[in-house]
mmCIF file of C-alpha atoms and ligand atoms in Angstrom:
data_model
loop_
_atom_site.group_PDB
_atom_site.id
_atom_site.type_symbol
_atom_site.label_atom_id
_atom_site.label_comp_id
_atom_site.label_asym_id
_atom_site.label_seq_id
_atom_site.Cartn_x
_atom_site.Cartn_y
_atom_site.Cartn_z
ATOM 1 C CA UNK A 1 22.771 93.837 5.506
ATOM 2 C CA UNK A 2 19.443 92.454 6.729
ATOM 3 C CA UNK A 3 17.681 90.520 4.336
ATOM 4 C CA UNK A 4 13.564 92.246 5.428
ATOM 5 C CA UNK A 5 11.968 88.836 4.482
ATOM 6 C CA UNK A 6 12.836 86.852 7.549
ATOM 7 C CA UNK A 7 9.958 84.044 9.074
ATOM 8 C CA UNK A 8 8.257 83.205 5.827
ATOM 9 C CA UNK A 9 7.412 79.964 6.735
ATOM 10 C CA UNK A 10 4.204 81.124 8.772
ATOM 11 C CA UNK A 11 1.542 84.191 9.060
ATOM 12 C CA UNK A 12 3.495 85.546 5.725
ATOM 13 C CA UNK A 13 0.637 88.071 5.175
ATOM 14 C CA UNK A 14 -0.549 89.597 8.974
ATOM 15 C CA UNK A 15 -1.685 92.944 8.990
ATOM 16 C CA UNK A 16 -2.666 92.612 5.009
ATOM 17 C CA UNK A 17 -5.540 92.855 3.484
ATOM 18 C CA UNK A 18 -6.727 90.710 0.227
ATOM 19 C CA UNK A 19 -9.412 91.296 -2.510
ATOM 20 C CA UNK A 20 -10.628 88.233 -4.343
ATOM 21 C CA UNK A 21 -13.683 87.641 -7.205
ATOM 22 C CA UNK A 22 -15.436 84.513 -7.488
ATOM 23 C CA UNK A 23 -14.983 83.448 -4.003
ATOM 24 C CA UNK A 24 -18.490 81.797 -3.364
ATOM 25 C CA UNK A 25 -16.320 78.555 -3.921
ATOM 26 C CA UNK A 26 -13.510 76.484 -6.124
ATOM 27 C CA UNK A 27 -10.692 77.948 -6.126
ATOM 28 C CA UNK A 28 -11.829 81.246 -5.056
ATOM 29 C CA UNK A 29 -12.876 80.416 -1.371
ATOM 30 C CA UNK A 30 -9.345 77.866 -1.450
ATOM 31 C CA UNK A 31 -7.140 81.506 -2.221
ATOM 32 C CA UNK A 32 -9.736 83.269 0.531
ATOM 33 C CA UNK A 33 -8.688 80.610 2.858
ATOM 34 C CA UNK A 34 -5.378 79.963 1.992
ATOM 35 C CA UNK A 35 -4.471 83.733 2.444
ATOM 36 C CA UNK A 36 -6.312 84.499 5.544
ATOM 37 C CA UNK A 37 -4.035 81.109 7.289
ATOM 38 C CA UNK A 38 -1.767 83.624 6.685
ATOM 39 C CA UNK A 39 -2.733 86.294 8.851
ATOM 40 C CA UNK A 40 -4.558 88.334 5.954
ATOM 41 C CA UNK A 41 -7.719 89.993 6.249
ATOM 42 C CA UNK A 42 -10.219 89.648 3.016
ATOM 43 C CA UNK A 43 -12.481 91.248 0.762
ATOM 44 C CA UNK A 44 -14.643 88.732 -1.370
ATOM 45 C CA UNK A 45 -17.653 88.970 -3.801
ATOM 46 C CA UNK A 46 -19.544 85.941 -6.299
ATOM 47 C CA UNK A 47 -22.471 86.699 -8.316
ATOM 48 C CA UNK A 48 -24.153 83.933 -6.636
ATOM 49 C CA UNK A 49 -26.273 82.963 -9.694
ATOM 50 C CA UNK A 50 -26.317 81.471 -13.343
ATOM 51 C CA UNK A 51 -23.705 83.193 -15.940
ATOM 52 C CA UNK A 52 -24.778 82.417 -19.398
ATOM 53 C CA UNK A 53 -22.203 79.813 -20.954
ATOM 54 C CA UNK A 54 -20.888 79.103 -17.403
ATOM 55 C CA UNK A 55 -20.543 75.689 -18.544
ATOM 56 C CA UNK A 56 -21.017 74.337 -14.999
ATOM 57 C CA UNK A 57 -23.626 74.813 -12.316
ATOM 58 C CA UNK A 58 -24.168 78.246 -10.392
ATOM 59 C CA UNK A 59 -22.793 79.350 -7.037
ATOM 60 C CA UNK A 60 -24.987 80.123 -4.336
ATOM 61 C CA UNK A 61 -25.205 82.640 -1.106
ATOM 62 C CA UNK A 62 -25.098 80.064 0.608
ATOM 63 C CA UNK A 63 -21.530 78.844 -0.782
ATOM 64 C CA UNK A 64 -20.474 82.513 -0.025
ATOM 65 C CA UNK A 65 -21.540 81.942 3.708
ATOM 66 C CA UNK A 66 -19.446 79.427 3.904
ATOM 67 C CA UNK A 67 -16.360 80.904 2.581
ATOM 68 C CA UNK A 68 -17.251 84.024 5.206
ATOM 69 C CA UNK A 69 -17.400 81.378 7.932
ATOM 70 C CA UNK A 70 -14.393 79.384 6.740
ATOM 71 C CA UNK A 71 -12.264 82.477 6.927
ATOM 72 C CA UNK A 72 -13.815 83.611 10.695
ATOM 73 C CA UNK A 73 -12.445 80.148 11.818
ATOM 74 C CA UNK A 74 -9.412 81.267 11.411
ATOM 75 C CA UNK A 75 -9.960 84.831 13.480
ATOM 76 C CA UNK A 76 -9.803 86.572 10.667
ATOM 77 C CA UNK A 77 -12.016 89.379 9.013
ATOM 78 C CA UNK A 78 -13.755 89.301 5.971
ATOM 79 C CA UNK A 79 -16.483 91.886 3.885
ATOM 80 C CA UNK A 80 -18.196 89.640 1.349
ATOM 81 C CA UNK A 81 -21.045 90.586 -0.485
ATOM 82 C CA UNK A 82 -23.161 89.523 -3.878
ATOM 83 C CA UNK A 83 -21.643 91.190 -7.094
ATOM 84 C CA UNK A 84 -21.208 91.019 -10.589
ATOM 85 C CA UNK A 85 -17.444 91.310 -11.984
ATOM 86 C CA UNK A 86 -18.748 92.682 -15.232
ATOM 87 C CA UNK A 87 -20.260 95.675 -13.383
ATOM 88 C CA UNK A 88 -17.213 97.750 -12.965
ATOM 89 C CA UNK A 89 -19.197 100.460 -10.925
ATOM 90 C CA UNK A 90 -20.213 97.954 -8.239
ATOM 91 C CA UNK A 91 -17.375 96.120 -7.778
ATOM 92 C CA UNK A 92 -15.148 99.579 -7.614
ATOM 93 C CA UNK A 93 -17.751 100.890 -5.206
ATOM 94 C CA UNK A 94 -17.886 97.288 -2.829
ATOM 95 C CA UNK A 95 -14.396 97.796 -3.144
ATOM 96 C CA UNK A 96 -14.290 101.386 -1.906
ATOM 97 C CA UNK A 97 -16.725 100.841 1.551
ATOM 98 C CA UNK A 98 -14.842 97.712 2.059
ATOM 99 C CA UNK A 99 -11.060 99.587 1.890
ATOM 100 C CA UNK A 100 -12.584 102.139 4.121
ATOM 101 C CA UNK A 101 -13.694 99.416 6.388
ATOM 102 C CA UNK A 102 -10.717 97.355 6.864
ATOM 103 C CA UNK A 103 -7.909 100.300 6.462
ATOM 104 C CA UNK A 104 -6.001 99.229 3.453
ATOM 105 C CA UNK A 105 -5.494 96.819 0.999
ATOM 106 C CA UNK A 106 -2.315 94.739 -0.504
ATOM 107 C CA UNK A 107 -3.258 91.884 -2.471
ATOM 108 C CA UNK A 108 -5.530 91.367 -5.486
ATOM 109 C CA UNK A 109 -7.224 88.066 -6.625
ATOM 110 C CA UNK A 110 -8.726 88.301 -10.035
ATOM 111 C CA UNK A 111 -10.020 84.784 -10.074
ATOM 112 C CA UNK A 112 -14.270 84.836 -11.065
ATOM 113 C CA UNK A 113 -14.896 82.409 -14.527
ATOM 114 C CA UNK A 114 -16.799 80.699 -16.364
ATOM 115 C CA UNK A 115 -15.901 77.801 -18.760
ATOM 116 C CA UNK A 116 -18.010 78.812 -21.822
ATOM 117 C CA UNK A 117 -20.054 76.772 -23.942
ATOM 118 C CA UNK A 118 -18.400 73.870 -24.994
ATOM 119 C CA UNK A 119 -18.665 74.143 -28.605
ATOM 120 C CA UNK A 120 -16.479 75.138 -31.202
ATOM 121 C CA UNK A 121 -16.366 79.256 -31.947
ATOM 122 C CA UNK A 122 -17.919 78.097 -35.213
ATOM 123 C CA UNK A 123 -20.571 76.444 -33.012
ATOM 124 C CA UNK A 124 -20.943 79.489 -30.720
ATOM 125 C CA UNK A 125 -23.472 82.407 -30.538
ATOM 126 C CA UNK A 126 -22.328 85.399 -30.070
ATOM 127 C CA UNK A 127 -24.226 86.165 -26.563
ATOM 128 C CA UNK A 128 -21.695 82.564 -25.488
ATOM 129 C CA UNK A 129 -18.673 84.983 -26.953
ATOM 130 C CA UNK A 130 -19.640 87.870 -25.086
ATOM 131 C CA UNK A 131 -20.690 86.244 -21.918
ATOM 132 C CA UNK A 132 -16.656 85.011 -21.441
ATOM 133 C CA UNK A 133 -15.033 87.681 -23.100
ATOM 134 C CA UNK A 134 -16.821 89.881 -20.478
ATOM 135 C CA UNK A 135 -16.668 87.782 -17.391
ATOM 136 C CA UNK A 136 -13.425 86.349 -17.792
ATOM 137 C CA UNK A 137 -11.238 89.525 -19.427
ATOM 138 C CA UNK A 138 -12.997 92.660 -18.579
ATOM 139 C CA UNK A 139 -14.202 91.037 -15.149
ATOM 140 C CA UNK A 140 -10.786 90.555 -14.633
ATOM 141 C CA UNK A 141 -10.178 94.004 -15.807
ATOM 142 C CA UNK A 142 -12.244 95.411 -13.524
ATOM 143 C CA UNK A 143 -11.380 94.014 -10.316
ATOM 144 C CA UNK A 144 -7.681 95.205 -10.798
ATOM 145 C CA UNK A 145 -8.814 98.580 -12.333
ATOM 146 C CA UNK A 146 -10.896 99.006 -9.264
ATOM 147 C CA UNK A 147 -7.775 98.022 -6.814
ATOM 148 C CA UNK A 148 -5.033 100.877 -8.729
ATOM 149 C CA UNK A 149 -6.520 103.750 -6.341
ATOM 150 C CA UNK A 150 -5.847 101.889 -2.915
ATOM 151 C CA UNK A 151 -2.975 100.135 -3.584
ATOM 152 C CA UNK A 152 -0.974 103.548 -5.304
ATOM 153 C CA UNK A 153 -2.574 105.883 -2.871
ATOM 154 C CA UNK A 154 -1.369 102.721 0.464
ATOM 155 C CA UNK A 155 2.303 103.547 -1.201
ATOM 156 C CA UNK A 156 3.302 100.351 0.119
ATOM 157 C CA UNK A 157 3.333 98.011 -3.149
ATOM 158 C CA UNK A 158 1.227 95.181 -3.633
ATOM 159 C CA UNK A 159 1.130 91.954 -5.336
ATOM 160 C CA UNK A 160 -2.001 91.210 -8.498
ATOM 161 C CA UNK A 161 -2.316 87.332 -8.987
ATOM 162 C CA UNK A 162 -4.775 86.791 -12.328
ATOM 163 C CA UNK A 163 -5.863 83.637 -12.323
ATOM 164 C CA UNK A 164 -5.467 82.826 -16.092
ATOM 165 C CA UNK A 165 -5.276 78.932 -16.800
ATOM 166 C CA UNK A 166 -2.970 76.522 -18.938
ATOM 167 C CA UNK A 167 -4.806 77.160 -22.418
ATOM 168 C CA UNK A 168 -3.044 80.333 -22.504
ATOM 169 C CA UNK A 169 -0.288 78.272 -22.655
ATOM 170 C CA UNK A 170 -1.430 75.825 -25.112
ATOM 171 C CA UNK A 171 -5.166 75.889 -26.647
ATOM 172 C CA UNK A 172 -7.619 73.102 -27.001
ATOM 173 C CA UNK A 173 -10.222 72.750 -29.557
ATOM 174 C CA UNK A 174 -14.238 73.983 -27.700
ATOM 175 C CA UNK A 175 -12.696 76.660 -25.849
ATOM 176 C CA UNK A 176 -12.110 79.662 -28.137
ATOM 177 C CA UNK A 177 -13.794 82.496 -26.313
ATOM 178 C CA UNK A 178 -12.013 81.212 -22.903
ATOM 179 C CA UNK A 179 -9.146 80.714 -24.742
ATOM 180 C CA UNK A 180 -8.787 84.096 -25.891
ATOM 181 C CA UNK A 181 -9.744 85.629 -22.834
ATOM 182 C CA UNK A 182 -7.069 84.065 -20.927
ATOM 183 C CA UNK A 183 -4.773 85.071 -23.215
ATOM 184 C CA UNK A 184 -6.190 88.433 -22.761
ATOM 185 C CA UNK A 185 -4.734 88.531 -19.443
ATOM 186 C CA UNK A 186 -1.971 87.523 -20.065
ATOM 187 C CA UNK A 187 -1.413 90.992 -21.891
ATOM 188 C CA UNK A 188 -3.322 92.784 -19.195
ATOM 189 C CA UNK A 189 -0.770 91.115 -16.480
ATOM 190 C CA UNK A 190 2.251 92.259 -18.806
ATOM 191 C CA UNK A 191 1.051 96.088 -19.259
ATOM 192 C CA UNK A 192 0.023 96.216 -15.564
ATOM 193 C CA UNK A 193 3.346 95.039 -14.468
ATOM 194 C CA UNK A 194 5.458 97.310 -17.034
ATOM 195 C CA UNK A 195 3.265 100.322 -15.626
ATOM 196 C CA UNK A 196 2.975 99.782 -11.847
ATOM 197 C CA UNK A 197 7.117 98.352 -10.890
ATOM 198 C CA UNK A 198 8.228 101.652 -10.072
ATOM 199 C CA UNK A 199 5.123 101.693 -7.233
ATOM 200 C CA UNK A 200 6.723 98.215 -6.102
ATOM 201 C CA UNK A 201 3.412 96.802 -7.432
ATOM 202 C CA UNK A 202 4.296 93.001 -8.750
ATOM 203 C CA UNK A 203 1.680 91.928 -11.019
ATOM 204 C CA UNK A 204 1.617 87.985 -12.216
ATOM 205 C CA UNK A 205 -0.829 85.511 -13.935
ATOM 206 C CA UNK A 206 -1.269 81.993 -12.829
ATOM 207 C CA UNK A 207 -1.987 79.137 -15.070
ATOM 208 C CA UNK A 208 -3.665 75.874 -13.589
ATOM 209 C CA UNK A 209 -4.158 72.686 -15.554
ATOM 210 C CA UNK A 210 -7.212 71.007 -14.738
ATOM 211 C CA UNK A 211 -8.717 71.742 -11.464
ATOM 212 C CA UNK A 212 -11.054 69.368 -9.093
ATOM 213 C CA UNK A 213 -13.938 71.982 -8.689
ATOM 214 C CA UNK A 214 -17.371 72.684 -10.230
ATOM 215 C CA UNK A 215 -15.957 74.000 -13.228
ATOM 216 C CA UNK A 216 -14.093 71.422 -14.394
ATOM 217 C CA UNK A 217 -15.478 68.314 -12.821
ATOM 218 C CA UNK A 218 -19.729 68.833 -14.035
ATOM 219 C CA UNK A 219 -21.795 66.643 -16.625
ATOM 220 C CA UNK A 220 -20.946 69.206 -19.413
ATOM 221 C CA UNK A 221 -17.389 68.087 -19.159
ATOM 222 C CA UNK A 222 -17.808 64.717 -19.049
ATOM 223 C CA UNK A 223 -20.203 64.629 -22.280
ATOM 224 C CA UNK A 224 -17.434 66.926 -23.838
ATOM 225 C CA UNK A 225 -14.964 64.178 -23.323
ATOM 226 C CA UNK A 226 -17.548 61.393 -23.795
ATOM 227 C CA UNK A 227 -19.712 62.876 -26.694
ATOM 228 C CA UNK A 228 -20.150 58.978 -27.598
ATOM 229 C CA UNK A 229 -22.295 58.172 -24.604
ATOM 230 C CA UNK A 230 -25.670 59.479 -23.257
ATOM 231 C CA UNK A 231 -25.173 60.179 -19.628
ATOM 232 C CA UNK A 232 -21.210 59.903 -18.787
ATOM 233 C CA UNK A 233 -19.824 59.813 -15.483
ATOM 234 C CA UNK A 234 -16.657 61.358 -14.135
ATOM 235 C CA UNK A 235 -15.472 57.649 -14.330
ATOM 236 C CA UNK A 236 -16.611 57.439 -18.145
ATOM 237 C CA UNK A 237 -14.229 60.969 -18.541
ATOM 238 C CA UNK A 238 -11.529 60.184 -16.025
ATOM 239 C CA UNK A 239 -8.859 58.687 -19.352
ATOM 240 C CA UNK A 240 -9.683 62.366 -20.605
ATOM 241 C CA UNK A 241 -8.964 64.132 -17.795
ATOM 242 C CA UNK A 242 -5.534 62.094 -17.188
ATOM 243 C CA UNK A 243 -4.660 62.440 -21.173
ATOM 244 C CA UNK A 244 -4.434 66.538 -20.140
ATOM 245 C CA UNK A 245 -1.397 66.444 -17.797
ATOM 246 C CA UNK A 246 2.086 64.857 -18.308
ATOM 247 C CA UNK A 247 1.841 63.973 -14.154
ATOM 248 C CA UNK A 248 0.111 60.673 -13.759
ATOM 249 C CA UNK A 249 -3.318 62.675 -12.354
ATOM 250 C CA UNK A 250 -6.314 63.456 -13.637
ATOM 251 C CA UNK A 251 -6.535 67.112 -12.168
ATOM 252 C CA UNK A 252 -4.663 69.190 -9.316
ATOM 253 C CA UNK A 253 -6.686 70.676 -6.383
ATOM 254 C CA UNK A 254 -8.192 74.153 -5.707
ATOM 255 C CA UNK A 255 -5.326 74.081 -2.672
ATOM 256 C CA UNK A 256 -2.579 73.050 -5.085
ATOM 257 C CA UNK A 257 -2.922 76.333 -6.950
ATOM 258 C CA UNK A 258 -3.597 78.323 -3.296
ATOM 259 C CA UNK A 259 -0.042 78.026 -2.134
ATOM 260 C CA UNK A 260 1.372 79.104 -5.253
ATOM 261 C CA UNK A 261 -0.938 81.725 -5.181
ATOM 262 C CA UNK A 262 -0.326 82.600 -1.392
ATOM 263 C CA UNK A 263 3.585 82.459 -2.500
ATOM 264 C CA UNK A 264 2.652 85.397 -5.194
ATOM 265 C CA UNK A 265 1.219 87.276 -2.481
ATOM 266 C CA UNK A 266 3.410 87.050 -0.216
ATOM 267 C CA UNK A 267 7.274 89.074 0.469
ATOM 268 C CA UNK A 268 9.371 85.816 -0.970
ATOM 269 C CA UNK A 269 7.848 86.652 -4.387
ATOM 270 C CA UNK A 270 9.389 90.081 -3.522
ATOM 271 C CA UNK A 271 11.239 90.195 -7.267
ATOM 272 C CA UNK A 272 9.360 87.888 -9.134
ATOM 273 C CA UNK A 273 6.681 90.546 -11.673
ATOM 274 C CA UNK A 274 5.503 90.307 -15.056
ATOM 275 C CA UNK A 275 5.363 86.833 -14.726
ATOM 276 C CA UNK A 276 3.669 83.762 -15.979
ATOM 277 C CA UNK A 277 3.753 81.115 -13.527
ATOM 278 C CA UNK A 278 2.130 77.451 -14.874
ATOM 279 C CA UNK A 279 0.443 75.145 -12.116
ATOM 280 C CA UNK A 280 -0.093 72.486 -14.989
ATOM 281 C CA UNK A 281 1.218 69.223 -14.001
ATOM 282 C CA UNK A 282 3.045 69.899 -17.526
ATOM 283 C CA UNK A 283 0.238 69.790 -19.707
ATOM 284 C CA UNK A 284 1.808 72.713 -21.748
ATOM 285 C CA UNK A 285 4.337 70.342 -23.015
ATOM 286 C CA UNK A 286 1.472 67.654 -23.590
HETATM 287 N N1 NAD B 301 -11.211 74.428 -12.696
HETATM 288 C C1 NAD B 301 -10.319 74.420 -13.666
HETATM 289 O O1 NAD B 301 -10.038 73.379 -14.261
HETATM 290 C C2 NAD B 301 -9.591 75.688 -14.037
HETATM 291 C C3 NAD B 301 -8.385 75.579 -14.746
HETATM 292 C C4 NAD B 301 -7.690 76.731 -15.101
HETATM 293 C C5 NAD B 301 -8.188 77.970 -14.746
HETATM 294 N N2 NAD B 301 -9.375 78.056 -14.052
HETATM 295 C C6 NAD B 301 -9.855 79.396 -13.697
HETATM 296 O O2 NAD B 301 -9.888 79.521 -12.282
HETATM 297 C C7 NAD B 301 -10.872 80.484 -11.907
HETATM 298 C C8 NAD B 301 -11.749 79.892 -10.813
HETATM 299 O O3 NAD B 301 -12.442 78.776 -11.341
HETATM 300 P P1 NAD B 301 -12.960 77.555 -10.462
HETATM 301 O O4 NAD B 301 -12.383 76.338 -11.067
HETATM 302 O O5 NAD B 301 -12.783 77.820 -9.026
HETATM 303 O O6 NAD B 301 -14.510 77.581 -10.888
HETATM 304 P P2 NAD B 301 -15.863 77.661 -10.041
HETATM 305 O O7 NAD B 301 -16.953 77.659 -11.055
HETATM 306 O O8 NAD B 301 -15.898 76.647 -8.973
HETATM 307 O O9 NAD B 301 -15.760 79.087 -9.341
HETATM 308 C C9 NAD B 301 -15.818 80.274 -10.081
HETATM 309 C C10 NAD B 301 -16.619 81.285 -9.290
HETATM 310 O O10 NAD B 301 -16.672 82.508 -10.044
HETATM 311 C C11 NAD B 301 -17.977 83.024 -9.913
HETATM 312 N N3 NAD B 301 -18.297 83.918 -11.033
HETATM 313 C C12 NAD B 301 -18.485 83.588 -12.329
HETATM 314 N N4 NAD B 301 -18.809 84.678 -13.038
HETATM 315 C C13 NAD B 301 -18.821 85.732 -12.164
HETATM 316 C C14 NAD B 301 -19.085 87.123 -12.290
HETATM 317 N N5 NAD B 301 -19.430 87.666 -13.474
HETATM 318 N N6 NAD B 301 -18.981 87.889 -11.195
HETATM 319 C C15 NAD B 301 -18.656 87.363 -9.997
HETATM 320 N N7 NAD B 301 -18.409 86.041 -9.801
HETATM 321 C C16 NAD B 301 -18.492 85.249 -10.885
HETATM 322 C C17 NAD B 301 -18.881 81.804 -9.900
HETATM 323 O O11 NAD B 301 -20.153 82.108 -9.340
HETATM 324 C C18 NAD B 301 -18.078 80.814 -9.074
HETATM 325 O O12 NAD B 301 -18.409 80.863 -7.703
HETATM 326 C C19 NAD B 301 -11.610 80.847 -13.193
HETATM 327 O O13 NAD B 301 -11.093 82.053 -13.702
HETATM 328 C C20 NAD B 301 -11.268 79.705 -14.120
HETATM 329 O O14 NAD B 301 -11.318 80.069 -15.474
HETATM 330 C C21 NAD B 301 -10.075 76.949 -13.690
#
């Protein structure tokens, strides 16, 4: 018998084509990279400006150039384009001209977030509720509702990676509207699978701990874990960000969660579906 998933060491994904959110940067542009080293085309979108409660500073155009040139260095093509993941119309109809551009698509990256306020729910408004529940849930929502058509009508599977994060796994105190919104898609990830296996569609969430990009690492952050001090530095913060992971680091890098990502995406995650699949330097057993 011949096993089909021969050569997975390199160019795991040619002839494929990827859709990922949030891509301006972080993680995003790391998965848009990442994927495209392996021989996959991509399909990206950011909003490129502030998100109320992002909790972190705002991507630019100019970061979403840079992913578009990032991924050209490496021959491949990409479609990117300004868009908001809570506008379900836009992103379905991107999606659409993009598909019809590029032939097919295989892979979905629901990855766009924001952090949220930084307060306790008590603490929070209820524009900071809406603001993640929307972004970080029904964004997430959308993206894959937007995918369904193209990857059931291709008839060749497909992988869905949801980029949830580690408080699914175990909650923290100032991050109630994330928190629930990443537990959110967890159930989203578990219906999706449950429906689309007998299309050979594998749907999965990943859960990072701590992450080195804007999100994580900003001056909000650091005056969460040093509410004691006027003006903290990442230096002032860096015990709190260590105290979060069993490893001896203070975070993991954007590429870090990439390859497990890329792995998801790729034919030796063939059987693995319905899955929730920590990055978290064990911080769920913290
Ligand atoms: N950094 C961490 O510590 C960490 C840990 C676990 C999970 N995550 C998750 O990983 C994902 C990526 O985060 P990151 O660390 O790369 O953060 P980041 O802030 O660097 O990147 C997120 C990107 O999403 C974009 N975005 C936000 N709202 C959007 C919207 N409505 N529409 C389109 N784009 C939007 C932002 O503009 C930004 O470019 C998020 O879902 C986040 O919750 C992050």
């Amino acid at each position: 018998m011949t096993d089909a998933v021969e050569n997975t060491t390199s160019r795991r994904l040619e002839g494929r084509v990827a859709f990922i959110s949030g891509a301006a940067r972080g993680m995003g542009r790391s998965h848009a990279v990442s994927l495209a080293r392996e021989g996959a085309d991509i399909i990206a979108f950011d909003i490129c400006e502030p998100v109320h409660a992002q909790g972190a500073p705002p991507s630019t155009e100019a970061d979403l150039a840079e992913t578009v040139r990032l991924v050209e260095a490496l021959d491949r093509r990409i479609i990117a384009t300004k868009c908001d993941a809570r506008d379900h119309d836009a992103v379905s109809g991107f999606l659409e001209e993009s598909v019809a551009d590029l032939g097919r698509l295989d892979i979905v990256i629901a990855n766009a977030g924001i952090n949220g306020p930084g307060v306790t729910l008590a603490d929070s408004t209820f524009e900071d509720w809406t603001s993640v529940i929307d972004t970080n849930l029904t964004g997430i929502f959308n993206v894959v509702h937007a995918s369904l058509p193209h990857l059931l009508s291709g008839g060749r599977g497909g992988s869905i990676v949801m980029i949830s994060s580690s408080l699914a796994l175990r909650p923290a105190a100032h991050f109630g509207a994330y928190t629930t919104a990443k537990h959110g898609v967890v159930g989203l990830m578990k219906s999706l699978a449950v429906e689309l296996g007998e299309h050979s569609i594998r749907v999965n969430t990943v859960h990072p701990t701590g992450v080195n990009t804007d999100l994580l690492v900003n001056e909000s952050t650091f005056k969460l874990f040093r509410p004691d001090l006027e003006a903290p530095t990442v230096d002032d913060a860096m015990d709190s960000y260590y105290g979060l992971n069993l490893l001896p680091i203070p975070w993991v890098e954007a590429s870090d969660v990439s390859r497990v990502v890329t792995f998801l995406a790729s034919d030796d995650a063939r059987y693995i579906t319905g899955s929730m699949i920590p990055v978290d330097a064990g911080m769920s057993l913290k």
